Coordinates of N, CA and C in Angstrom, one line a residue:
D71 N 21.5 -5.7 -9.1 CA 20.4 -4.8 -9.4 C 19.6 -5.4 -10.6
S72 N 20.0 -6.5 -11.2 CA 19.3 -7.0 -12.3 C 17.9 -7.5 -12.0
M73 N 17.7 -7.9 -10.7 CA 16.4 -8.4 -10.3 C 15.4 -7.3 -10.2
W74 N 15.8 -6.1 -10.2 CA 14.9 -4.9 -10.1 C 14.4 -4.4 -11.5
K75 N 14.9 -5.1 -12.5 CA 14.6 -4.6 -13.9 C 13.2 -5.1 -14.3
L76 N 12.8 -6.2 -13.7 CA 11.4 -6.8 -14.1 C 10.4 -6.4 -13.0
R77 N 9.3 -6.0 -13.4 CA 8.3 -5.4 -12.5 C 7.9 -6.4 -11.4
L78 N 7.7 -7.6 -11.7 CA 7.2 -8.6 -10.7 C 8.3 -8.9 -9.7
S79 N 9.6 -9.1 -10.2 CA 10.7 -9.3 -9.2 C 11.0 -8.1 -8.4
D80 N 10.9 -6.9 -9.1 CA 11.1 -5.6 -8.4 C 10.1 -5.5 -7.2
W81 N 8.9 -5.8 -7.5 CA 7.8 -5.7 -6.4 C 8.1 -6.7 -5.3
F82 N 8.4 -8.0 -5.7 CA 8.7 -9.0 -4.7 C 9.8 -8.7 -3.8
F83 N 11.0 -8.4 -4.4 CA 12.2 -8.1 -3.5 C 12.0 -6.9 -2.7
T84 N 11.4 -5.8 -3.3 CA 11.2 -4.6 -2.5 C 10.2 -4.9 -1.4
S85 N 9.1 -5.6 -1.6 CA 8.2 -5.9 -0.5 C 8.8 -6.8 0.6
M86 N 9.8 -7.5 0.3 CA 10.5 -8.3 1.3 C 11.6 -7.5 2.0
G87 N 11.7 -6.2 1.7 CA 12.7 -5.4 2.3 C 14.1 -5.4 1.6
G88 N 14.1 -5.9 0.4 CA 15.3 -5.9 -0.4 C 15.6 -4.6 -1.0
F89 N 16.9 -4.5 -1.4 CA 17.3 -3.3 -2.2 C 18.4 -3.7 -3.1
P90 N 18.5 -3.0 -4.3 CA 19.4 -3.4 -5.3 C 20.9 -3.0 -4.9
V91 N 21.8 -3.8 -5.3 CA 23.2 -3.6 -5.2 C 23.8 -3.4 -6.6
H92 N 24.4 -2.3 -6.9 CA 25.0 -2.1 -8.2 C 26.3 -2.8 -8.3
R93 N 26.3 -3.8 -9.2 CA 27.5 -4.6 -9.4 C 28.6 -3.8 -10.1
G94 N 29.8 -4.3 -9.8 CA 31.0 -3.8 -10.5 C 31.6 -2.5 -10.0
T95 N 30.9 -1.9 -9.0 CA 31.4 -0.7 -8.4 C 31.2 -0.8 -6.9
P96 N 32.0 -0.1 -6.1 CA 31.7 0.0 -4.6 C 30.4 0.7 -4.4
D97 N 29.4 0.0 -4.0 CA 28.0 0.6 -3.8 C 27.9 1.1 -2.4
R98 N 28.3 2.3 -2.1 CA 28.3 2.8 -0.7 C 26.9 2.9 -0.1
D99 N 25.9 3.2 -1.0 CA 24.5 3.3 -0.5 C 24.0 1.9 0.0
A100 N 24.3 0.9 -0.8 CA 23.9 -0.4 -0.4 C 24.7 -0.9 0.9
L101 N 25.9 -0.5 1.0 CA 26.7 -0.9 2.2 C 26.1 -0.2 3.4
Q102 N 25.8 1.1 3.3 CA 25.2 1.8 4.4 C 23.8 1.2 4.8
S103 N 23.1 0.8 3.8 CA 21.8 0.2 4.1 C 22.0 -1.1 4.9
C104 N 23.0 -1.9 4.5 CA 23.3 -3.1 5.2 C 23.7 -2.8 6.6
E105 N 24.6 -1.8 6.8 CA 25.0 -1.5 8.2 C 23.9 -1.0 9.0
R106 N 23.0 -0.2 8.5 CA 21.8 0.2 9.3 C 20.9 -1.0 9.7
L107 N 20.7 -1.9 8.8 CA 19.8 -3.1 9.2 C 20.5 -3.9 10.3
L108 N 21.8 -4.2 10.1 CA 22.5 -5.0 11.1 C 22.6 -4.3 12.4
A109 N 22.9 -3.0 12.4 CA 23.0 -2.2 13.6 C 21.6 -2.1 14.4
D110 N 20.5 -2.2 13.6 CA 19.2 -2.3 14.2 C 18.8 -3.7 14.7
G111 N 19.7 -4.6 14.5 CA 19.4 -6.0 15.0 C 18.6 -6.8 14.0
Q112 N 18.5 -6.4 12.8 CA 17.7 -7.1 11.8 C 18.6 -8.1 11.1
A113 N 17.9 -9.1 10.5 CA 18.6 -10.1 9.7 C 18.9 -9.5 8.3
L114 N 19.9 -10.0 7.7 CA 20.3 -9.5 6.3 C 20.7 -10.7 5.5
V115 N 20.2 -10.9 4.3 CA 20.6 -11.9 3.4 C 21.5 -11.3 2.3
I116 N 22.7 -11.9 2.2 CA 23.6 -11.5 1.2 C 24.1 -12.7 0.4
F117 N 24.1 -12.6 -0.9 CA 24.7 -13.6 -1.8 C 26.1 -13.2 -2.1
P118 N 27.1 -13.7 -1.4 CA 28.5 -13.2 -1.5 C 29.2 -13.5 -2.8
E119 N 28.6 -14.3 -3.6 CA 29.2 -14.6 -4.9 C 28.8 -13.5 -5.9
G120 N 27.7 -12.7 -5.6 CA 27.3 -11.6 -6.4 C 26.5 -12.0 -7.6
T121 N 26.3 -13.2 -7.9 CA 25.5 -13.7 -9.0 C 25.1 -15.1 -8.8
R122 N 24.2 -15.5 -9.7 CA 23.8 -17.0 -9.7 C 25.0 -17.8 -10.2
R123 N 25.2 -18.9 -9.6 CA 26.4 -19.7 -9.9 C 26.0 -20.8 -10.8
R124 N 27.0 -21.3 -11.6 CA 26.8 -22.5 -12.4 C 28.0 -23.4 -12.0
G125 N 27.6 -24.7 -12.0 CA 28.7 -25.7 -11.7 C 28.8 -26.0 -10.2
P126 N 29.7 -27.0 -9.9 CA 29.8 -27.5 -8.6 C 30.8 -26.8 -7.6
V127 N 31.4 -25.7 -8.1 CA 32.5 -25.1 -7.3 C 32.0 -23.7 -6.9
V128 N 32.2 -23.4 -5.6 CA 31.9 -22.1 -5.0 C 33.2 -21.3 -5.3
D129 N 33.0 -20.3 -6.2 CA 34.2 -19.5 -6.6 C 34.5 -18.4 -5.6
E130 N 35.4 -17.5 -6.0 CA 35.8 -16.4 -5.2 C 34.6 -15.6 -4.7
L131 N 34.6 -15.2 -3.5 CA 33.5 -14.4 -2.9 C 33.9 -12.9 -2.8
F132 N 32.9 -12.0 -2.8 CA 33.1 -10.7 -2.5 C 33.4 -10.6 -1.0
E133 N 34.1 -9.6 -0.6 CA 34.5 -9.4 0.8 C 33.5 -8.7 1.7
G134 N 32.4 -8.1 1.1 CA 31.4 -7.3 1.8 C 30.8 -8.0 3.0
P135 N 30.4 -9.2 2.9 CA 29.8 -9.9 4.1 C 30.8 -10.0 5.2
A136 N 32.0 -10.3 4.9 CA 33.1 -10.5 6.0 C 33.4 -9.1 6.6
Y137 N 33.5 -8.1 5.7 CA 33.7 -6.7 6.2 C 32.6 -6.3 7.2
L138 N 31.4 -6.5 6.8 CA 30.2 -6.1 7.6 C 30.2 -6.9 9.0
A139 N 30.5 -8.2 8.9 CA 30.5 -9.0 10.1 C 31.6 -8.6 11.0
G140 N 32.7 -8.3 10.5 CA 33.8 -7.8 11.3 C 33.6 -6.4 11.9
K141 N 33.1 -5.5 11.1 CA 32.9 -4.1 11.6 C 31.8 -4.1 12.7
L142 N 30.7 -4.9 12.5 CA 29.6 -4.8 13.4 C 29.6 -6.0 14.4
Q143 N 30.6 -6.9 14.3 CA 30.7 -8.0 15.2 C 29.4 -8.8 15.2
V144 N 28.9 -9.2 14.1 CA 27.8 -10.0 13.9 C 28.2 -11.3 13.2
P145 N 27.5 -12.5 13.5 CA 27.9 -13.7 12.9 C 27.4 -13.8 11.5
I146 N 28.0 -14.7 10.7 CA 27.5 -15.0 9.4 C 26.9 -16.4 9.4
V147 N 25.7 -16.6 9.0 CA 25.1 -17.9 8.9 C 25.1 -18.4 7.5
P148 N 26.0 -19.3 7.2 CA 26.2 -19.8 5.8 C 25.0 -20.7 5.4
V149 N 24.6 -20.6 4.2 CA 23.5 -21.5 3.7 C 23.9 -22.1 2.3
G150 N 23.8 -23.4 2.2 CA 24.0 -24.0 0.9 C 22.7 -24.4 0.3
I151 N 22.6 -24.0 -1.0 CA 21.3 -24.3 -1.8 C 21.7 -25.2 -2.9
G152 N 21.1 -26.4 -2.9 CA 21.4 -27.3 -4.0 C 20.2 -27.5 -4.9
G153 N 20.4 -27.6 -6.2 CA 19.3 -27.9 -7.2 C 18.7 -26.6 -7.8
S154 N 19.1 -25.4 -7.3 CA 18.5 -24.2 -7.7 C 18.9 -23.8 -9.1
E155 N 20.0 -24.3 -9.6 CA 20.5 -23.9 -10.9 C 19.5 -24.2 -12.0
G156 N 18.6 -25.2 -11.8 CA 17.6 -25.5 -12.7 C 16.3 -24.6 -12.6
A157 N 16.2 -23.9 -11.5 CA 15.0 -23.1 -11.3 C 15.0 -21.9 -12.1
M158 N 16.1 -21.2 -12.2 CA 16.2 -20.0 -13.0 C 17.6 -19.8 -13.6
P159 N 17.9 -20.6 -14.6 CA 19.2 -20.4 -15.2 C 19.5 -19.0 -15.7
K160 N 20.7 -18.7 -15.9 CA 21.0 -17.3 -16.4 C 20.4 -17.2 -17.7
G161 N 19.8 -16.0 -17.9 CA 19.2 -15.7 -19.2 C 17.7 -16.0 -19.2
S162 N 17.2 -16.8 -18.3 CA 15.8 -17.2 -18.3 C 15.0 -16.0 -17.7
R163 N 13.7 -16.0 -18.1 CA 12.8 -14.9 -17.7 C 11.8 -15.4 -16.6
G164 N 11.8 -16.7 -16.3 CA 10.9 -17.1 -15.3 C 11.5 -18.2 -14.5
I165 N 10.7 -18.5 -13.4 CA 11.2 -19.5 -12.5 C 10.5 -20.9 -12.8
R166 N 11.3 -21.9 -12.9 CA 10.8 -23.3 -13.2 C 10.6 -24.0 -11.9
P167 N 9.6 -24.9 -11.7 CA 9.5 -25.7 -10.5 C 10.5 -26.8 -10.5
V168 N 11.4 -26.8 -9.6 CA 12.4 -27.9 -9.4 C 12.5 -28.2 -7.9
K169 N 13.0 -29.4 -7.6 CA 13.3 -29.7 -6.2 C 14.6 -29.1 -5.8
I170 N 14.7 -28.4 -4.7 CA 15.9 -27.9 -4.2 C 16.1 -28.4 -2.7
S171 N 17.3 -28.2 -2.2 CA 17.6 -28.5 -0.9 C 18.3 -27.3 -0.3
I172 N 18.0 -26.9 0.9 CA 18.6 -25.8 1.6 C 19.2 -26.4 2.9
V173 N 20.5 -26.2 3.1 CA 21.2 -26.6 4.3 C 21.8 -25.4 5.0
V174 N 21.4 -25.2 6.2 CA 21.9 -24.1 7.0 C 23.0 -24.5 7.9
G175 N 24.1 -23.8 7.8 CA 25.3 -24.2 8.6 C 25.3 -23.4 10.0
E176 N 26.3 -23.8 10.7 CA 26.6 -23.2 12.0 C 27.1 -21.7 11.8
P177 N 26.7 -20.8 12.7 CA 27.2 -19.4 12.5 C 28.7 -19.4 12.5
I178 N 29.3 -18.5 11.8 CA 30.7 -18.2 11.7 C 30.9 -16.8 12.4
R179 N 31.7 -16.8 13.5 CA 31.9 -15.6 14.2 C 33.1 -14.9 13.6
P180 N 33.0 -13.6 13.4 CA 34.1 -12.8 12.9 C 35.3 -12.7 13.9
P181 N 36.5 -12.4 13.4 CA 37.6 -12.2 14.3 C 37.3 -10.9 15.2
L182 N 37.9 -10.9 16.3 CA 37.7 -9.7 17.2 C 38.6 -8.5 16.6
P183 N 38.1 -7.3 16.8 CA 38.9 -6.2 16.3 C 40.3 -6.1 17.0
T184 N 41.2 -5.5 16.3 CA 42.5 -5.2 16.8 C 42.4 -4.0 17.8
E185 N 43.6 -3.6 18.2 CA 43.6 -2.4 19.1 C 43.0 -1.2 18.5
S186 N 43.1 -1.1 17.2 CA 42.6 0.1 16.4 C 41.0 0.1 16.4
G187 N 40.4 -1.0 16.9 CA 39.0 -1.1 16.9 C 38.4 -1.7 15.6
R188 N 39.3 -2.1 14.7 CA 38.8 -2.7 13.4 C 39.3 -4.1 13.2
V189 N 38.6 -4.8 12.4 CA 39.1 -6.1 11.9 C 39.9 -5.7 10.6
G190 N 41.1 -6.0 10.6 CA 42.0 -5.6 9.4 C 41.7 -6.4 8.2
R191 N 42.3 -5.9 7.1 CA 42.2 -6.6 5.8 C 42.5 -8.0 5.8
K192 N 43.5 -8.4 6.5 CA 43.9 -9.8 6.6 C 42.8 -10.6 7.3
G193 N 42.2 -10.1 8.3 CA 41.1 -10.8 9.0 C 39.8 -10.9 8.1
V194 N 39.6 -9.9 7.3 CA 38.4 -9.9 6.4 C 38.7 -11.0 5.3
R195 N 39.9 -11.0 4.8 CA 40.2 -12.0 3.8 C 40.1 -13.4 4.3
A196 N 40.6 -13.6 5.6 CA 40.6 -15.0 6.2 C 39.1 -15.4 6.4
L197 N 38.3 -14.4 6.9 CA 36.9 -14.8 7.1 C 36.2 -15.1 5.8
T198 N 36.5 -14.3 4.8 CA 35.9 -14.6 3.4 C 36.3 -16.0 2.9
E199 N 37.5 -16.4 3.1 CA 37.9 -17.7 2.7 C 37.3 -18.8 3.6
Q200 N 37.1 -18.6 4.9 CA 36.4 -19.5 5.7 C 35.0 -19.7 5.3
L201 N 34.4 -18.6 4.9 CA 33.0 -18.6 4.5 C 32.9 -19.4 3.1
R202 N 33.8 -19.1 2.2 CA 33.8 -19.8 0.9 C 33.9 -21.4 1.1
Q203 N 34.8 -21.8 2.0 CA 35.0 -23.2 2.3 C 33.7 -23.8 2.9
R204 N 33.1 -23.1 3.8 CA 31.9 -23.5 4.5 C 30.7 -23.6 3.5
L205 N 30.6 -22.6 2.6 CA 29.6 -22.6 1.6 C 29.8 -23.8 0.7
Q206 N 31.0 -24.1 0.3 CA 31.3 -25.3 -0.6 C 30.8 -26.6 0.1
D207 N 31.1 -26.7 1.4 CA 30.7 -27.9 2.1 C 29.2 -28.0 2.2
L208 N 28.5 -26.9 2.4 CA 27.0 -26.9 2.5 C 26.4 -27.1 1.2
F209 N 27.0 -26.5 0.1 CA 26.5 -26.7 -1.2 C 26.6 -28.2 -1.6
D210 N 27.7 -28.8 -1.3 CA 27.9 -30.2 -1.6 C 26.9 -31.1 -0.9
E211 N 26.6 -30.8 0.4 CA 25.6 -31.5 1.1 C 24.2 -31.3 0.5
A212 N 23.9 -30.1 0.2 CA 22.6 -29.8 -0.4 C 22.4 -30.5 -1.8
Q213 N 23.5 -30.5 -2.6 CA 23.4 -31.2 -3.9 C 23.2 -32.7 -3.7
A214 N 23.9 -33.3 -2.7 CA 23.7 -34.7 -2.4 C 22.3 -35.0 -2.0
E215 N 21.7 -34.2 -1.2 CA 20.3 -34.4 -0.8 C 19.4 -34.3 -2.0
V216 N 19.6 -33.4 -2.9 CA 18.8 -33.3 -4.2 C 18.9 -34.6 -5.0
A217 N 20.2 -35.0 -5.2 CA 20.5 -36.2 -6.0 C 19.9 -37.5 -5.4
G218 N 19.8 -37.5 -4.0 CA 19.3 -38.7 -3.3 C 17.7 -38.8 -3.3
R219 N 17.0 -37.7 -3.8 CA 15.6 -37.8 -3.7 C 15.0 -38.7 -4.7

């Protein structure tokens, strides 16, 4: 929800259909908004790390994207973004012009639900780890493209 504290970014993200997610707590309103969008067949962008990242390692991810994918049986399309850490480092108030590279990966299909009709905790955790590994590969590829320019 930090991006909604500044008037310009609030306007930008809201006009693009964005909504804030309150960090550090289970945000049921945000989860329900995500479910509605996906159930209506719309695309949804989620940053599963929950924050801008520093350094070359994709750290632990939140399980929300895997939970939603499993519950609604929708694919996750992983995207690696390289070079963006220079565009808006943590604590900065503006965006700097930098070269970035975006690499879009193949969709990841969620596991099928069990007899209970749900993808269990184990399946959500496995999908989250698969996503983390794929994001790391795509990030490495995007970083290499930026370095090669």
